[in-house]
Coordinates of C-alpha atoms and ligand atoms in Angstrom, one line a residue:
X1 CA 127.4 106.3 114.0
X2 CA 125.1 108.9 112.4
X3 CA 121.4 108.8 113.1
X4 CA 119.0 107.4 110.6
X5 CA 116.1 109.8 109.7
X6 CA 113.3 108.0 107.8
X7 CA 111.5 109.7 104.9
X8 CA 108.6 111.9 105.9
X9 CA 106.5 110.3 103.1
X10 CA 104.5 107.3 104.5
X11 CA 104.6 105.1 101.4
X12 CA 108.3 105.7 100.9
X13 CA 109.2 105.1 104.6
X14 CA 107.1 101.9 104.6
X15 CA 108.7 100.5 101.5
X16 CA 112.2 101.1 103.0
X17 CA 111.2 99.5 106.3
X18 CA 109.7 96.4 104.6
X19 CA 112.6 96.0 102.1
X20 CA 115.3 96.3 104.7
X21 CA 113.6 94.4 107.6
X22 CA 113.0 91.4 105.2
X23 CA 116.6 91.4 104.1
X24 CA 115.6 92.3 100.6
X25 CA 113.0 89.7 100.1
X26 CA 109.8 91.8 100.4
X27 CA 108.7 95.2 99.3
X28 CA 111.2 95.2 96.4
X29 CA 109.0 96.5 93.6
X30 CA 107.1 99.7 92.9
X31 CA 103.4 99.3 94.0
X32 CA 101.3 98.0 91.2
X33 CA 104.0 98.2 88.4
X34 CA 105.8 95.2 89.8
X35 CA 109.1 96.8 88.6
X36 CA 112.2 96.4 90.8
X37 CA 113.4 99.0 93.2
X38 CA 116.8 99.5 95.0
X39 CA 117.4 101.3 98.3
X40 CA 120.1 104.0 98.2
X41 CA 121.6 104.8 101.6
X42 CA 123.3 108.2 101.7
X43 CA 124.0 111.1 104.0
X44 CA 122.0 114.3 104.5
X45 CA 124.0 117.3 103.4
X46 CA 122.7 119.5 106.3
X47 CA 121.9 117.0 109.1
X48 CA 124.7 114.6 108.3
X49 CA 122.0 111.9 109.1
X50 CA 121.6 108.6 107.2
X51 CA 118.9 108.8 104.6
X52 CA 117.4 105.9 102.7
X53 CA 115.8 106.5 99.3
X54 CA 114.1 103.9 97.2
X55 CA 114.7 104.3 93.4
X56 CA 113.9 102.3 90.4
X57 CA 116.5 99.6 89.6
X58 CA 118.3 100.7 86.4
X59 CA 121.4 98.6 85.8
X60 CA 124.4 99.6 83.7
X61 CA 127.1 96.9 83.8
X62 CA 128.2 96.6 87.4
X63 CA 126.6 99.8 88.3
X64 CA 123.3 101.6 88.5
X65 CA 121.7 104.6 87.0
X66 CA 119.9 106.9 89.5
X67 CA 117.2 109.1 88.1
X68 CA 116.0 112.2 90.0
X69 CA 112.6 112.2 88.4
X70 CA 110.4 112.5 91.5
X71 CA 107.3 111.8 89.4
X72 CA 107.9 114.8 87.2
X73 CA 107.7 117.3 90.1
X74 CA 108.9 120.8 89.4
X75 CA 111.9 120.6 91.8
X76 CA 114.8 118.2 92.1
X77 CA 114.5 115.7 94.9
X78 CA 116.6 116.5 98.0
X79 CA 118.7 113.3 97.7
X80 CA 120.2 114.8 94.6
X81 CA 121.8 117.6 96.7
X82 CA 123.0 115.0 99.2
X83 CA 124.8 113.0 96.5
X84 CA 126.3 116.1 95.1
X85 CA 127.7 116.8 98.6
X86 CA 128.8 113.3 99.4
X87 CA 129.2 110.7 96.6
X88 CA 129.5 107.7 98.9
X89 CA 126.4 105.5 99.1
X90 CA 125.3 102.0 99.8
X91 CA 123.0 100.3 97.4
X92 CA 120.7 97.4 98.4
X93 CA 119.5 95.4 95.4
X94 CA 117.4 92.6 96.8
X95 CA 119.6 90.7 99.3
X96 CA 122.9 92.3 98.1
X97 CA 124.4 95.5 99.7
X98 CA 127.3 97.2 97.9
X99 CA 129.3 100.2 98.7
X100 CA 129.3 102.5 95.7
X101 CA 130.4 106.0 94.6
X102 CA 128.1 108.2 92.6
X103 CA 128.8 110.6 89.8
X104 CA 126.4 113.1 88.3
X105 CA 126.3 112.8 84.5
X106 CA 126.3 116.1 82.6
X107 CA 127.7 115.0 79.2
X108 CA 124.9 115.1 76.7
X109 CA 125.8 111.9 74.9
X110 CA 126.3 109.9 78.1
X111 CA 123.0 111.3 79.5
X112 CA 121.2 110.2 76.3
X113 CA 122.5 106.7 76.6
X114 CA 121.6 106.4 80.2
X115 CA 118.2 107.8 79.7
X116 CA 117.5 105.1 77.1
X117 CA 118.4 102.5 79.7
X118 CA 116.3 104.2 82.4
X119 CA 113.2 104.3 80.2
X120 CA 113.7 100.7 79.1
X121 CA 113.7 99.7 82.8
X122 CA 110.9 102.0 83.8
X123 CA 108.8 103.5 80.9
X124 CA 107.0 106.1 83.1
X125 CA 110.2 108.1 83.3
X126 CA 109.3 109.4 79.8
X127 CA 106.0 110.8 81.1
X128 CA 107.8 112.3 84.1
X129 CA 110.2 114.1 81.8
X130 CA 107.3 115.5 79.7
X131 CA 105.6 116.8 82.8
X132 CA 108.5 119.0 84.0
X133 CA 110.6 121.8 82.5
X134 CA 113.6 121.0 84.6
X135 CA 116.4 118.7 83.4
X136 CA 116.0 115.5 85.3
X137 CA 119.3 114.8 87.1
X138 CA 121.0 111.5 86.3
X139 CA 123.8 109.8 88.4
X140 CA 125.7 106.7 87.9
X141 CA 126.7 104.6 90.9
X142 CA 129.8 102.4 90.6
X143 CA 131.1 99.8 93.0
X144 CA 133.6 100.9 95.6
X145 CA 134.2 97.4 97.0
X146 CA 131.9 94.8 98.4
X147 CA 130.8 95.0 102.0
Ligands
F42_1 N1 112.2 109.0 93.2 C1 112.9 109.4 92.1 O1 113.3 110.6 92.0 N2 113.3 108.5 91.2 C2 112.9 107.2 91.2 O2 113.3 106.4 90.4 C3 112.1 106.8 92.3 C4 111.6 105.5 92.5 C5 110.9 105.1 93.7 C6 110.5 103.8 93.9 C7 109.9 103.4 95.0 C8 109.6 104.4 96.0 O3 109.0 104.0 97.2 C9 110.0 105.7 95.8 C10 110.6 106.1 94.6 N3 111.0 107.4 94.4 C11 111.7 107.8 93.3 C12 110.7 108.4 95.4 C13 112.0 108.7 96.2 O4 112.2 107.6 97.1 C14 112.0 110.0 97.0 O5 111.0 109.9 98.0 C15 111.7 111.2 96.2 O6 112.7 111.2 95.1 C16 111.9 112.5 97.0 O7 113.2 112.5 97.5 P1 113.6 113.6 98.6 O8 115.0 113.3 99.0 O9 113.2 115.0 98.1 O10 112.7 113.1 99.8 C17 111.9 114.0 100.6 C18 110.5 113.5 100.7 C19 112.6 113.9 102.0 O11 112.9 112.9 102.5 N4 112.7 115.1 102.5 C20 113.3 115.2 103.8 C21 112.5 116.1 104.7 O12 112.6 116.0 105.9 O13 111.7 116.9 104.1 C22 114.7 115.8 103.7 C23 115.7 114.7 103.4 C24 117.1 115.2 103.4 O14 117.9 114.5 102.8 N5 117.5 116.2 104.1 C25 118.9 116.7 104.1 C26 119.6 116.4 105.3 O15 120.7 117.1 105.6 O16 119.3 115.4 106.0 C27 118.9 118.2 103.9 C28 118.2 118.6 102.7 C29 118.5 120.0 102.1 O17 117.7 120.8 102.5 O18 119.4 120.1 101.3

């Protein structure tokens, strides 16, 4: 069993702890926005450790859209590299945990469709995009069988 290494960012680590320790009944929204968050459990591409990353909840059918915005920071978040190296994740959405596979979306039309969904779910993504010159990575996560 791989070791779990929590996020070095206090507010992120604390959200993961509350969300998971409450079984998905507390700490499930982003601070004052009240908008829903999911927890993506994945594997570090260098350490092999278990990593847990809260992201905004953007649904697309049975799956989720994962947006590597990192608040419009100039660099991609590290979890993006982890998903590129190992597409297998678990997604906790409130009380439900589902094993999923992720796929990075590069097709322009598909990206545009998913971006609309993302902004509808979490309008600040549009401001984050305006803040950075990088192309914000987008992944889809699709069910790989219920746990
Ligand atoms: N971030 C987003 O990008 N999009 C969102 O929609 C989003 C929503 C959100 C909601 C709630 C919340 O609490 C946080 C939210 N965040 C969102 C922030 C998100 O959870 C991440 O904190 C953020 O995207 C930064 O991701 P990161 O993977 O860069 O995290 C950093 C802080 C981190 O954990 N760094 C670790 C460290 O020790 O510095 C490394 C983690 C890691 O995966 N290491 C790899 C390993 O092998 O273990 C090696 C990494 C390498 O060098 O390749």
